[in-house]
XYZ file of N, CA and C in Angstrom:
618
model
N -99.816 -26.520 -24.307
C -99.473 -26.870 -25.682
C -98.146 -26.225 -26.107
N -97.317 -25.261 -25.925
C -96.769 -24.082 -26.077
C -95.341 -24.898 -25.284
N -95.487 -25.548 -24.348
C -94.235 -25.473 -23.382
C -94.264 -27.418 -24.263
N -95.427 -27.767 -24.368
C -94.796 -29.221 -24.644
C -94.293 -29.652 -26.337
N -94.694 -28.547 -27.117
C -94.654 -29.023 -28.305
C -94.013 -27.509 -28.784
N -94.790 -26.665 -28.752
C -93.586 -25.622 -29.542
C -92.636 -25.117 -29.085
N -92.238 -25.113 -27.732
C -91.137 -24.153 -27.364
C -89.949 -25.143 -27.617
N -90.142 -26.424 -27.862
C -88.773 -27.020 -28.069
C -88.378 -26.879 -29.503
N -89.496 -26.795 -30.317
C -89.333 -26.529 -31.955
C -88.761 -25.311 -32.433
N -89.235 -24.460 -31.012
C -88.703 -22.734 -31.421
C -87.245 -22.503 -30.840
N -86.823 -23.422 -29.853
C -85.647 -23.403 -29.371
C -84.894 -24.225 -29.981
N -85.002 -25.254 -30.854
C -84.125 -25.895 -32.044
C -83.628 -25.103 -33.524
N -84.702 -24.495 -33.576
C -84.851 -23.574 -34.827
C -84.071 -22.330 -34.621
N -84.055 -21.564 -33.394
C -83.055 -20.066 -33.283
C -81.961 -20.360 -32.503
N -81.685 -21.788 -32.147
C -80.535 -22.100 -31.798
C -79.441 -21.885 -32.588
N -79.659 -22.667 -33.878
C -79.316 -23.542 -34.853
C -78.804 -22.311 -35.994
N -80.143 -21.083 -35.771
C -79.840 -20.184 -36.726
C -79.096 -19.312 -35.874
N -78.928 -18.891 -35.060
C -77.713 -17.787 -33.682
C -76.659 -19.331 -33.848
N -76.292 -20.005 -33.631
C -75.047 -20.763 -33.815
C -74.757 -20.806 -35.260
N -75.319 -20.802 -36.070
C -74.792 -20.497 -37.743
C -73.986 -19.138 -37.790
N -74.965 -18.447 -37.411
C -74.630 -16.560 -37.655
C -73.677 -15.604 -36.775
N -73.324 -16.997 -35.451
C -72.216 -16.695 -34.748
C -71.222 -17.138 -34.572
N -70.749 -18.270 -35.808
C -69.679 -19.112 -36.383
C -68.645 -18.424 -36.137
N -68.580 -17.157 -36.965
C -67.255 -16.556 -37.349
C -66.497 -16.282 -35.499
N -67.476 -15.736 -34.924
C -67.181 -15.075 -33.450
C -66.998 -16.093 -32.618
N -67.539 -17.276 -32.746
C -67.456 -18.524 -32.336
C -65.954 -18.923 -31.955
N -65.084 -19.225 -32.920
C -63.876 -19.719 -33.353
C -63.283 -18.726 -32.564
N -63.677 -17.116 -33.240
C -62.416 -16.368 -33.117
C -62.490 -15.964 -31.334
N -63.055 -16.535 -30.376
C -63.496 -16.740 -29.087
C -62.048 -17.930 -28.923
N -62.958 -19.138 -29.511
C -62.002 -20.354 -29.734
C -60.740 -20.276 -28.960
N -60.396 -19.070 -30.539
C -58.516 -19.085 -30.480
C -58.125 -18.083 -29.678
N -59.084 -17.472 -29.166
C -58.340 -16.198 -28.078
C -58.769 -16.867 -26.398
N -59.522 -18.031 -26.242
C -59.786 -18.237 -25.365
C -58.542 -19.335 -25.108
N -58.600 -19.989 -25.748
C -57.162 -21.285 -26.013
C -56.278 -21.031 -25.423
N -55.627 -19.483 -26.414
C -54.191 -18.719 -25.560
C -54.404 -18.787 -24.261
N -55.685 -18.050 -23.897
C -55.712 -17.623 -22.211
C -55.695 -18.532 -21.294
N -56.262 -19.310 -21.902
C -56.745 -20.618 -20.893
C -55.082 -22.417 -21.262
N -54.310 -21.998 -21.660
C -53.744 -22.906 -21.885
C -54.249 -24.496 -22.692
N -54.437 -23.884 -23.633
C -55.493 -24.908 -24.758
C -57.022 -25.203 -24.423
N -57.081 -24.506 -23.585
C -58.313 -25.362 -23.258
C -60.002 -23.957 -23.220
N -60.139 -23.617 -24.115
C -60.967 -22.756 -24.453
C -62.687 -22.993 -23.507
N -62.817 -24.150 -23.338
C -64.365 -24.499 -22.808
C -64.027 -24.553 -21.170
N -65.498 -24.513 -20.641
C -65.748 -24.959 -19.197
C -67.025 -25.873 -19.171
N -67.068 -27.082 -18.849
C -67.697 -28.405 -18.931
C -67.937 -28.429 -17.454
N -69.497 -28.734 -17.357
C -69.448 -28.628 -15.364
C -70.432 -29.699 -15.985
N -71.225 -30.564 -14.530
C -72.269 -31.123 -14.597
C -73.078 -30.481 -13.951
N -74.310 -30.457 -14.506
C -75.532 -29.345 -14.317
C -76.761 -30.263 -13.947
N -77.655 -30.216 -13.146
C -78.854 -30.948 -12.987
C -79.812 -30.103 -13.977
N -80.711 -30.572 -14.879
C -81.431 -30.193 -15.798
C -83.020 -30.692 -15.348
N -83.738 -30.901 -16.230
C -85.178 -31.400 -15.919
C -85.540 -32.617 -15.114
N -86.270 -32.609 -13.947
C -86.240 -33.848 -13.201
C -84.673 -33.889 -12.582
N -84.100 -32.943 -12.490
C -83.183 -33.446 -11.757
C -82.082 -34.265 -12.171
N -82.416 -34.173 -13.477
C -81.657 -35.262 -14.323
C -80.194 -34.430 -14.726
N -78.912 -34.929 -14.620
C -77.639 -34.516 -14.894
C -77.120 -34.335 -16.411
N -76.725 -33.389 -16.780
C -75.943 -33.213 -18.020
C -74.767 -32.421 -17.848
N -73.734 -32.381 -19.068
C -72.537 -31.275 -18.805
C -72.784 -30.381 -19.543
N -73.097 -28.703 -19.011
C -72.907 -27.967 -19.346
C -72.345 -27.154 -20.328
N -72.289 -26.747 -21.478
C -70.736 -26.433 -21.905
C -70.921 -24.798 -22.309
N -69.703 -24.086 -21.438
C -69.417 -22.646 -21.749
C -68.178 -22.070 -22.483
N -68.144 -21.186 -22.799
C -66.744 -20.621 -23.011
C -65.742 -20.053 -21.333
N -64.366 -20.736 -21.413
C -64.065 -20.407 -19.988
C -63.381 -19.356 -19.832
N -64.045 -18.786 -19.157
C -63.126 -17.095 -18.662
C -62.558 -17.380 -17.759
N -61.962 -18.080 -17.037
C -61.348 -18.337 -15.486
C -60.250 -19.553 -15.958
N -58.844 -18.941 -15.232
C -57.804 -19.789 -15.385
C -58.216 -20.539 -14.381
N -56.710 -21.677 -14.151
C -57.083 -22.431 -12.732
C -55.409 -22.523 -11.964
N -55.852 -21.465 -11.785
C -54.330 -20.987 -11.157
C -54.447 -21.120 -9.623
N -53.480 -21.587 -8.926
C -54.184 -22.429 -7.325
C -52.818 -22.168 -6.409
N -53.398 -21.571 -5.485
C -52.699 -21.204 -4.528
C -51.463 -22.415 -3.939
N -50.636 -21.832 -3.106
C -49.739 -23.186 -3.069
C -50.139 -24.004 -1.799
N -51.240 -23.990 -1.136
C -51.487 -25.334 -0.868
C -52.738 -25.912 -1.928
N -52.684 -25.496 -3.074
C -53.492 -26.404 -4.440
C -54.666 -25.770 -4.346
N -55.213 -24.987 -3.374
C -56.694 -24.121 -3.777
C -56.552 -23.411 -4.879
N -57.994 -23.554 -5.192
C -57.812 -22.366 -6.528
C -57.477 -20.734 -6.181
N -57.658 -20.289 -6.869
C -57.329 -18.376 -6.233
C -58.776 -18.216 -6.674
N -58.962 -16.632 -5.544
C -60.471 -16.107 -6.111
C -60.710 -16.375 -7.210
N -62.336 -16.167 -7.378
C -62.479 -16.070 -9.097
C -61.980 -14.864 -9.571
N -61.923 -13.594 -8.825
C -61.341 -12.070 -9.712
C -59.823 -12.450 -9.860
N -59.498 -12.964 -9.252
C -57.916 -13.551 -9.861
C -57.566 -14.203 -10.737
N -58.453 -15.248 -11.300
C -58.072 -16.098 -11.951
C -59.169 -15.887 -13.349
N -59.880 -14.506 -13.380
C -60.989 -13.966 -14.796
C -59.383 -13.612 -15.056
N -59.386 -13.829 -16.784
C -58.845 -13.544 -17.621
C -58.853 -12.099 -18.347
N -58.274 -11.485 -18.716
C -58.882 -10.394 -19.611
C -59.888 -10.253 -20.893
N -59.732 -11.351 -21.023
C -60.283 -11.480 -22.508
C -61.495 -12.290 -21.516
N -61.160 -13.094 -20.444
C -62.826 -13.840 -19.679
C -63.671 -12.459 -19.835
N -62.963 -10.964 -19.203
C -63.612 -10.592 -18.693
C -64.513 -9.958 -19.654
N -64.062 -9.583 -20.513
C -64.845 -8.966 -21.781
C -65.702 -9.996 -22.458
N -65.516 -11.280 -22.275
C -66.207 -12.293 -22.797
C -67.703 -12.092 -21.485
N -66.889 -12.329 -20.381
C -68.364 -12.273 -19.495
C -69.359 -11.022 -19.181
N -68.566 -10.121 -19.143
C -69.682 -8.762 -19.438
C -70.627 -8.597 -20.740
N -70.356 -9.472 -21.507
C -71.035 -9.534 -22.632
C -71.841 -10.600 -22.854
N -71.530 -11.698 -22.062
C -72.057 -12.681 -22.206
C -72.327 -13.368 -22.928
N -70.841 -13.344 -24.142
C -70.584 -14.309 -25.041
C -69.829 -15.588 -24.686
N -70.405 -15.607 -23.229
C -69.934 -16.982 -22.485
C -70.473 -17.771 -22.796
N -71.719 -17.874 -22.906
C -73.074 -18.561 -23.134
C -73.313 -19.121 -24.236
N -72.584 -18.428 -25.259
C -72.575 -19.478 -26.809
C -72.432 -20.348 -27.040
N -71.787 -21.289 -26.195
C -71.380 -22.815 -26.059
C -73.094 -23.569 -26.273
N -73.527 -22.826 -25.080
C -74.967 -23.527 -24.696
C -76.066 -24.254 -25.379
N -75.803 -22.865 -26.598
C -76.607 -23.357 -27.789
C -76.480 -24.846 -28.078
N -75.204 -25.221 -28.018
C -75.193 -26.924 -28.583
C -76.080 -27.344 -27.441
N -75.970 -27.265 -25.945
C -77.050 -27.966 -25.260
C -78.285 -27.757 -25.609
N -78.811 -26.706 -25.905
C -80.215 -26.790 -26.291
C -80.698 -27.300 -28.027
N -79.291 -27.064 -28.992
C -79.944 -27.915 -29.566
C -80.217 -29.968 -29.275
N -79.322 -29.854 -28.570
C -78.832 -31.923 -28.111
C -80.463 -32.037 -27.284
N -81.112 -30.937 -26.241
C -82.473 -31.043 -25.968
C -82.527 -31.199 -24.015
N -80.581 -30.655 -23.970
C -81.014 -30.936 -22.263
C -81.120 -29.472 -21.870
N -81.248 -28.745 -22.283
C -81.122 -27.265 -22.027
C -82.456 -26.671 -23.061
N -83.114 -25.519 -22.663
C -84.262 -24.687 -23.528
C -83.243 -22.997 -23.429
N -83.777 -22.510 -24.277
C -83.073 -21.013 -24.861
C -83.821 -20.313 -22.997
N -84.786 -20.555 -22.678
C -85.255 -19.637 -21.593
C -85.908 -20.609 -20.800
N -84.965 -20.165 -19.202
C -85.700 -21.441 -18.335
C -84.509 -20.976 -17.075
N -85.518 -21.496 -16.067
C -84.173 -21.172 -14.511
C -82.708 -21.652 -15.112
N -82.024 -20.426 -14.779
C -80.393 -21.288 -14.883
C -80.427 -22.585 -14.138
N -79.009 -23.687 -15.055
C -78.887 -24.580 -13.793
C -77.871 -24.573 -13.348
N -78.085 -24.800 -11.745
C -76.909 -24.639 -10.823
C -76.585 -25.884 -10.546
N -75.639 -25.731 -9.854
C -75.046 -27.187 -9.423
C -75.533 -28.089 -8.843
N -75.062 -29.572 -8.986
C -75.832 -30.709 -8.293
C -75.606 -30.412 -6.766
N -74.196 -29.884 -6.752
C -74.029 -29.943 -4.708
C -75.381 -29.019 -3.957
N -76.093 -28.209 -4.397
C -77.378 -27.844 -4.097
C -78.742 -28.803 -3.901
N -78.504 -29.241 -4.903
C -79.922 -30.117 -4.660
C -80.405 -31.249 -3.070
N -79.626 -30.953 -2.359
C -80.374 -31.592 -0.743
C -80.508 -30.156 -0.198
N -80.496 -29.114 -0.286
C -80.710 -28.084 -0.021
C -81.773 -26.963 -0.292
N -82.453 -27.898 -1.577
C -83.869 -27.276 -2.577
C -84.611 -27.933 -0.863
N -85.821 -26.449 -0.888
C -87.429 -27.014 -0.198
C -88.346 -27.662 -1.265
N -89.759 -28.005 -1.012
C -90.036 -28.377 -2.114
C -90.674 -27.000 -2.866
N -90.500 -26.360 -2.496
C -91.322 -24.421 -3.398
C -89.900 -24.656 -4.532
N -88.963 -24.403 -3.869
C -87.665 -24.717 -4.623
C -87.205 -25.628 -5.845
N -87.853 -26.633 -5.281
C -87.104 -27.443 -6.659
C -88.305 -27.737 -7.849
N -89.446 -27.188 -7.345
C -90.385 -26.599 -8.745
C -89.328 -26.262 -9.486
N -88.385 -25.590 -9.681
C -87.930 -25.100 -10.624
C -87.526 -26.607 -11.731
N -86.804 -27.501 -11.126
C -86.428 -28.313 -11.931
C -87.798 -29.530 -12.470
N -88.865 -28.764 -12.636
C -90.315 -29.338 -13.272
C -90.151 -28.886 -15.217
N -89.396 -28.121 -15.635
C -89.265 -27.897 -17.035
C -87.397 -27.664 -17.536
N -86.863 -27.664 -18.546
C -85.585 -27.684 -18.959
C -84.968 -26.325 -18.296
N -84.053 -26.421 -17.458
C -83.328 -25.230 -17.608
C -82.852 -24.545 -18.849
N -82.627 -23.004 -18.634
C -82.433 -22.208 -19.561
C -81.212 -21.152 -20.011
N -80.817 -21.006 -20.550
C -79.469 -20.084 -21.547
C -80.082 -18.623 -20.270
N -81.342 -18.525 -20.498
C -81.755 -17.100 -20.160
C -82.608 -16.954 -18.820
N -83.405 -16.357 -18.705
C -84.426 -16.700 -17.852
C -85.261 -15.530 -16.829
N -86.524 -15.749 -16.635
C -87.165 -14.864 -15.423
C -86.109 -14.042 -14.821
N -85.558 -14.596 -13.795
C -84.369 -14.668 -12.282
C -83.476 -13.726 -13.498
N -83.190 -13.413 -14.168
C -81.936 -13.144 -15.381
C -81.973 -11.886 -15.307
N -83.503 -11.873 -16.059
C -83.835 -10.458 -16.791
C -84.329 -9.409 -15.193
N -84.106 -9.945 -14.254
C -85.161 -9.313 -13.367
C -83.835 -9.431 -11.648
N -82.626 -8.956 -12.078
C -81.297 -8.801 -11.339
C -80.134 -9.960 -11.864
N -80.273 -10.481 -12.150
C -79.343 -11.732 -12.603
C -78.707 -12.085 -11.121
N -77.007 -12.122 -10.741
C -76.370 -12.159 -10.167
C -76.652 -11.786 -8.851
N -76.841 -10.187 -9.099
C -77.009 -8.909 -8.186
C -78.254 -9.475 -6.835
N -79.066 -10.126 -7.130
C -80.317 -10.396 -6.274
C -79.907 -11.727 -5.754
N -80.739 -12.077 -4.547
C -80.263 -13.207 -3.462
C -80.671 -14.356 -4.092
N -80.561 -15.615 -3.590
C -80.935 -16.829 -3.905
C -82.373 -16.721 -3.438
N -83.171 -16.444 -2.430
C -84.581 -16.456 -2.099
C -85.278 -16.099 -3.459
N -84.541 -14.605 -3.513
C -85.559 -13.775 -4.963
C -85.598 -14.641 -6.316
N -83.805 -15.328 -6.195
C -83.895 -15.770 -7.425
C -84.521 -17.032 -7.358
N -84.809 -17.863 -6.494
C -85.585 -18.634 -6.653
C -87.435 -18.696 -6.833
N -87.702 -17.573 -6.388
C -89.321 -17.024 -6.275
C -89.230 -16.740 -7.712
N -88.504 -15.829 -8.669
C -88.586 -15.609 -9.847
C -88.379 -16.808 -11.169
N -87.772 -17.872 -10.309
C -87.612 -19.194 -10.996
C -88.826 -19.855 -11.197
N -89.323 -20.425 -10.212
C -90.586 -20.817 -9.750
C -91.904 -20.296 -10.423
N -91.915 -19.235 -10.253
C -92.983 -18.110 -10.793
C -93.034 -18.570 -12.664
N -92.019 -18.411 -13.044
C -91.633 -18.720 -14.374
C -92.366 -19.792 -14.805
N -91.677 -20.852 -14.154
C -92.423 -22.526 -14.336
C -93.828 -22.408 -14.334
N -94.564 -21.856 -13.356
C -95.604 -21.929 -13.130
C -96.681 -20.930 -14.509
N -95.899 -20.084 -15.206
C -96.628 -19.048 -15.918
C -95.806 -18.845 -17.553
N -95.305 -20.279 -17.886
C -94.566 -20.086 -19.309
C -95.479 -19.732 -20.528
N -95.170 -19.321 -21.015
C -96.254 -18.685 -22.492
C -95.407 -18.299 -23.257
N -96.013 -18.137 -25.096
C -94.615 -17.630 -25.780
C -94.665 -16.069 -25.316
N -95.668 -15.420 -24.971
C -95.487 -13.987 -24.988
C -94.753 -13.606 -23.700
N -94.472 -15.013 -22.846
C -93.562 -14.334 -21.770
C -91.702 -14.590 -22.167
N -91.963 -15.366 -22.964
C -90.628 -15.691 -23.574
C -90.149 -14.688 -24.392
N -91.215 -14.360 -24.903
C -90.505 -13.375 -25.775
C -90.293 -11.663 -25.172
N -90.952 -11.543 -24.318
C -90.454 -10.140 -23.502
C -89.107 -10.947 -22.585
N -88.796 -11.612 -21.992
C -87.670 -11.942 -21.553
C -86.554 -12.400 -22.813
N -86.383 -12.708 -23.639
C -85.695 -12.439 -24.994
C -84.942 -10.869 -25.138
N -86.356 -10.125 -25.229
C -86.086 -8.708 -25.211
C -85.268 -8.259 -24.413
N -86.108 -8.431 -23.095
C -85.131 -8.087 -21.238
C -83.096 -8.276 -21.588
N -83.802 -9.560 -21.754
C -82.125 -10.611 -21.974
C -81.101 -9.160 -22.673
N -81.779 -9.112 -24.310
C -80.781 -8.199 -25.102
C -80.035 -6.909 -24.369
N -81.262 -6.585 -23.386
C -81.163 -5.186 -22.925
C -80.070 -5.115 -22.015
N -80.469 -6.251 -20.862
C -79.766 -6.795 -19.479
C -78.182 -6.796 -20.171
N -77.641 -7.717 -21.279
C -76.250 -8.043 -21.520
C -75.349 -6.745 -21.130
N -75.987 -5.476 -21.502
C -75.098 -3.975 -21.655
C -75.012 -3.588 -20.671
N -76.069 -3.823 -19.641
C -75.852 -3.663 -18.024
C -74.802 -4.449 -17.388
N -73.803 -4.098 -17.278
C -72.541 -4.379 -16.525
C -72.294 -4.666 -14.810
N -73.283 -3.869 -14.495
C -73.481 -3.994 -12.692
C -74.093 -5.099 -12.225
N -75.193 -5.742 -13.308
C -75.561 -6.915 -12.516
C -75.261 -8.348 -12.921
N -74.234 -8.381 -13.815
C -72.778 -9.731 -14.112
C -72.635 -10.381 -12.720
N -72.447 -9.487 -11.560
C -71.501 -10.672 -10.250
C -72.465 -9.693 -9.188
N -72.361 -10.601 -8.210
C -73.007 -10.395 -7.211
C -71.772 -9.308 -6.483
N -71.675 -8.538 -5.407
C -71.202 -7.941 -4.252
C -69.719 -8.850 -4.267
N -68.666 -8.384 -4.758
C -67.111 -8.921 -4.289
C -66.784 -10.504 -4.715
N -68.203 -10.589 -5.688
C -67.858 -12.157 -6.166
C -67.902 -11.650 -8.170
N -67.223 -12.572 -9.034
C -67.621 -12.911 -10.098
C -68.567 -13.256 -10.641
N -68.518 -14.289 -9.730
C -69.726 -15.704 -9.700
C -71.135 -14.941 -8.787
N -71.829 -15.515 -9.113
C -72.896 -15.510 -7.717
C -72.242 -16.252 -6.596
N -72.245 -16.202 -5.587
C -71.688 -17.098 -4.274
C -72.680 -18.298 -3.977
N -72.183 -19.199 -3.539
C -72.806 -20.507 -3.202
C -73.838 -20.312 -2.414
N -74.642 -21.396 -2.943
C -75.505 -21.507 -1.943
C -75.648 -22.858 -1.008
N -75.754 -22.904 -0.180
C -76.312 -24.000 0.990
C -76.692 -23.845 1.891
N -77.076 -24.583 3.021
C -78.406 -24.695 4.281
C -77.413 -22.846 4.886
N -76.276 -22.663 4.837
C -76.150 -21.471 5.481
C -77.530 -20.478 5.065
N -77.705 -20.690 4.002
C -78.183 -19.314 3.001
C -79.631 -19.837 3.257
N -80.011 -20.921 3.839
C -81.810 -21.196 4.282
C -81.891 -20.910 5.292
N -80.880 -20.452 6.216
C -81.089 -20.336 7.481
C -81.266 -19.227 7.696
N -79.993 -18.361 6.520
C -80.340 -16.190 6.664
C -81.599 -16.277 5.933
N -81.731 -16.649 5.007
C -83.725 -16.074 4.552
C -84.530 -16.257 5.640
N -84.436 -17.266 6.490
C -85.661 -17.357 7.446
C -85.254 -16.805 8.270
Protein backbone atom coordinates (compact mmCIF):
# COMPACT_ATOMS: atom_id res chain seq x y z
CA UNK A 1 0.00 0.00 0.00
CA UNK A 2 2.91 2.40 1.03
CA UNK A 3 5.09 1.94 -2.23
CA UNK A 4 1.85 2.09 -4.55
CA UNK A 5 -0.12 4.91 -3.26
CA UNK A 6 1.74 6.90 -0.65
CA UNK A 7 5.25 7.09 -1.40
CA UNK A 8 4.47 8.87 -4.64
CA UNK A 9 2.16 11.42 -2.69
CA UNK A 10 5.04 11.86 -0.13
CA UNK A 11 7.56 12.31 -2.86
CA UNK A 12 5.38 15.02 -4.74
CA UNK A 13 4.69 16.85 -1.60
CA UNK A 14 8.65 17.28 -0.17
CA UNK A 15 9.74 17.64 -3.55
CA UNK A 16 7.78 20.55 -4.31
CA UNK A 17 8.35 21.95 -0.73
CA UNK A 18 12.73 21.38 -0.86
CA UNK A 19 12.40 22.93 -4.53
CA UNK A 20 10.38 26.03 -3.15
CA UNK A 21 12.82 26.50 -0.10
CA UNK A 22 15.80 25.95 -2.36
CA UNK A 23 14.84 28.58 -5.02
CA UNK A 24 17.12 31.19 -3.85
CA UNK A 25 20.32 28.52 -3.98
CA UNK A 26 18.81 27.14 -6.98
CA UNK A 27 19.51 30.14 -9.38
CA UNK A 28 22.42 31.31 -7.49
CA UNK A 29 23.97 27.57 -8.58
CA UNK A 30 22.31 28.65 -12.01
CA UNK A 31 24.56 31.66 -12.48
CA UNK A 32 27.76 30.32 -11.03
CA UNK A 33 27.36 27.13 -12.84
CA UNK A 34 26.66 29.03 -16.38
CA UNK A 35 30.08 30.95 -15.94
CA UNK A 36 31.85 27.58 -15.41
CA UNK A 37 30.30 25.60 -17.74
CA UNK A 38 30.05 28.08 -20.74
CA UNK A 39 26.21 28.81 -20.54
CA UNK A 40 25.26 25.78 -19.99
CA UNK A 41 24.60 25.18 -16.19
CA UNK A 42 22.65 21.51 -16.45
CA UNK A 43 23.74 17.88 -17.32
CA UNK A 44 20.80 16.01 -19.21
CA UNK A 45 21.79 12.18 -19.69
CA UNK A 46 19.21 9.47 -20.55
CA UNK A 47 18.60 7.28 -17.60
CA UNK A 48 16.59 3.91 -17.67
CA UNK A 49 13.94 4.36 -14.87
CA UNK A 50 11.07 1.82 -13.94
CA UNK A 51 10.65 -1.16 -16.27
CA UNK A 52 13.44 -0.15 -17.94
CA UNK A 53 11.72 2.56 -19.31
CA UNK A 54 14.06 5.74 -20.52
CA UNK A 55 13.92 9.32 -19.28
CA UNK A 56 16.49 12.38 -19.16
CA UNK A 57 17.90 12.89 -16.14
CA UNK A 58 18.50 16.39 -15.14
CA UNK A 59 21.54 17.57 -12.80
CA UNK A 60 23.47 20.50 -12.08
CA UNK A 61 26.87 20.08 -14.23
CA UNK A 62 30.12 20.09 -12.47
CA UNK A 63 32.25 18.79 -15.40
CA UNK A 64 33.44 20.92 -18.35
CA UNK A 65 33.86 19.15 -21.71
CA UNK A 66 37.17 19.98 -22.43
CA UNK A 67 38.66 17.09 -24.92
CA UNK A 68 41.86 16.15 -25.59
CA UNK A 69 43.21 16.82 -29.13
CA UNK A 70 42.27 13.80 -30.71
CA UNK A 71 38.42 14.99 -29.41
CA UNK A 72 38.37 12.61 -26.20
CA UNK A 73 37.15 14.09 -23.33
CA UNK A 74 39.92 14.63 -20.46
CA UNK A 75 39.57 12.70 -17.12
CA UNK A 76 36.71 13.57 -15.11
CA UNK A 77 39.32 15.22 -12.26
CA UNK A 78 40.28 17.44 -15.10
CA UNK A 79 37.47 18.61 -16.38
CA UNK A 80 35.42 19.00 -12.29
CA UNK A 81 35.19 22.55 -12.08
CA UNK A 82 35.84 24.34 -8.88
CA UNK A 83 32.72 25.43 -8.11
CA UNK A 84 31.59 21.39 -9.67
CA UNK A 85 33.63 20.49 -6.99
CA UNK A 86 32.07 22.13 -4.06
CA UNK A 87 28.77 21.61 -5.73
CA UNK A 88 29.53 17.74 -5.73
CA UNK A 89 30.88 17.20 -2.27
CA UNK A 90 27.79 18.57 -1.17
CA UNK A 91 25.63 17.24 -3.33
CA UNK A 92 23.83 20.13 -4.44
CA UNK A 93 24.13 18.39 -7.75
CA UNK A 94 21.08 16.60 -7.25
CA UNK A 95 18.65 19.55 -7.03
CA UNK A 96 17.81 19.43 -10.55
CA UNK A 97 16.20 15.95 -9.79
CA UNK A 98 13.56 17.16 -7.82
CA UNK A 99 11.80 18.30 -11.13
CA UNK A 100 12.11 14.50 -12.14
CA UNK A 101 10.42 13.28 -9.29
CA UNK A 102 7.99 15.76 -9.25
CA UNK A 103 7.12 14.98 -13.50
CA UNK A 104 6.87 11.08 -11.69
CA UNK A 105 9.93 9.32 -13.55
CA UNK A 106 12.15 9.48 -10.62
CA UNK A 107 11.03 8.78 -6.50
CA UNK A 108 13.05 10.95 -3.69
CA UNK A 109 14.57 7.24 -2.58
CA UNK A 110 15.18 4.34 -4.88
CA UNK A 111 18.45 2.56 -6.68
CA UNK A 112 20.27 5.34 -8.52
CA UNK A 113 19.82 5.18 -12.27
CA UNK A 114 22.64 4.30 -14.28
CA UNK A 115 23.01 4.23 -17.71
CA UNK A 116 21.18 2.49 -20.52
CA UNK A 117 24.75 1.13 -21.98
CA UNK A 118 24.47 -1.33 -18.83
CA UNK A 119 21.39 -2.85 -19.21
CA UNK A 120 22.58 -6.21 -21.46
CA UNK A 121 24.87 -6.58 -18.71
CA UNK A 122 22.08 -6.71 -15.66
CA UNK A 123 21.65 -10.81 -14.46
CA UNK A 124 18.27 -11.28 -13.63
CA UNK A 125 19.11 -10.75 -9.39
CA UNK A 126 20.25 -7.45 -11.04
CA UNK A 127 17.77 -5.87 -12.84
CA UNK A 128 15.21 -6.42 -9.85
CA UNK A 129 16.34 -3.24 -9.25
CA UNK A 130 14.53 -1.62 -12.15
CA UNK A 131 10.98 -3.33 -10.60
CA UNK A 132 10.19 0.30 -8.73
CA UNK A 133 11.23 4.20 -9.75
CA UNK A 134 14.72 4.97 -9.34
CA UNK A 135 15.83 7.34 -6.71
CA UNK A 136 17.56 11.01 -5.82
CA UNK A 137 18.85 8.79 -2.75
CA UNK A 138 18.95 5.35 -1.86
CA UNK A 139 19.93 1.93 0.18
CA UNK A 140 23.45 1.50 -2.08
CA UNK A 141 23.87 5.57 -1.05
CA UNK A 142 23.56 5.64 2.52
CA UNK A 143 25.50 2.35 2.97
CA UNK A 144 29.15 3.49 0.80
CA UNK A 145 27.78 5.40 -2.11
CA UNK A 146 30.63 5.54 -4.73
CA UNK A 147 33.34 4.00 -2.45
CA UNK A 148 31.75 0.23 -2.63
CA UNK A 149 31.79 -2.12 -5.84
CA UNK A 150 29.04 -2.64 -8.28
CA UNK A 151 28.29 -6.36 -6.76
CA UNK A 152 27.62 -4.60 -3.18
CA UNK A 153 25.93 -1.89 -4.80
CA UNK A 154 23.77 -3.90 -6.52
CA UNK A 155 22.85 -6.49 -3.50
CA UNK A 156 21.99 -3.21 -1.55
CA UNK A 157 19.76 -2.11 -4.54
CA UNK A 158 17.88 -5.18 -4.78
CA UNK A 159 17.52 -5.71 -1.07
CA UNK A 160 15.80 -2.24 -1.05
CA UNK A 161 13.16 -3.21 -3.73
CA UNK A 162 12.44 -6.15 -2.07
CA UNK A 163 11.91 -4.46 1.67
CA UNK A 164 10.46 -0.70 0.93
CA UNK A 165 8.46 0.68 3.94
CA UNK A 166 8.05 4.31 5.05
CA UNK A 167 10.17 3.55 8.15
CA UNK A 168 12.93 2.42 5.86
CA UNK A 169 12.71 5.55 3.91
CA UNK A 170 12.84 7.51 6.43
CA UNK A 171 16.10 6.22 8.26
CA UNK A 172 17.74 6.44 4.79
CA UNK A 173 16.53 10.24 4.54
CA UNK A 174 18.36 10.55 7.81
CA UNK A 175 21.60 8.32 6.53
CA UNK A 176 21.36 10.59 3.25
CA UNK A 177 21.68 14.05 5.55
CA UNK A 178 24.51 12.52 7.45
CA UNK A 179 26.38 10.73 4.33
CA UNK A 180 26.41 14.44 2.25
CA UNK A 181 29.35 15.75 4.99
CA UNK A 182 31.25 12.61 4.43
CA UNK A 183 33.56 13.63 1.72
CA UNK A 184 35.52 10.21 1.23
CA UNK A 185 32.76 8.38 -0.14
CA UNK A 186 31.72 11.10 -3.26
CA UNK A 187 34.16 9.00 -5.92
CA UNK A 188 35.27 5.79 -5.95
CA UNK A 189 39.46 5.07 -5.84
CA UNK A 190 41.14 7.71 -8.65
CA UNK A 191 37.73 8.25 -10.26
CA UNK A 192 35.10 11.23 -9.69
CA UNK A 193 32.53 9.23 -11.03
CA UNK A 194 32.05 5.67 -9.95
CA UNK A 195 33.82 3.76 -12.96
CA UNK A 196 31.84 1.86 -15.49
CA UNK A 197 30.49 -0.98 -15.37
CA UNK A 198 30.31 -3.95 -17.94
CA UNK A 199 30.67 -7.85 -18.54
CA UNK A 200 34.52 -6.88 -17.46
CA UNK A 201 33.19 -6.17 -13.91
CA UNK A 202 30.82 -9.74 -14.04
CA UNK A 203 33.61 -11.52 -14.76
CA UNK A 204 35.97 -9.97 -11.53
CA UNK A 205 32.91 -10.65 -9.06
CA UNK A 206 32.79 -14.22 -10.09
Amino acid sequence: MYNIIFKRLIDFLISLLVLILTLPLFFILLILLAFANNGNPFFVQRRPGKDEKIFEIIKFKTMNDKKDSEGHFLDDEKRLTKIGAIVRKTSLDEIPQLINVLKGDMSLIGPRPLLPDYLPYYDDFQKQRHRIKPGITGWAQVNGRNAISWEEKFKYDVWYVNNISLWLDLKIIIKTIRKIFKISEVSAEKHVTMPRFDQKDKIKDK
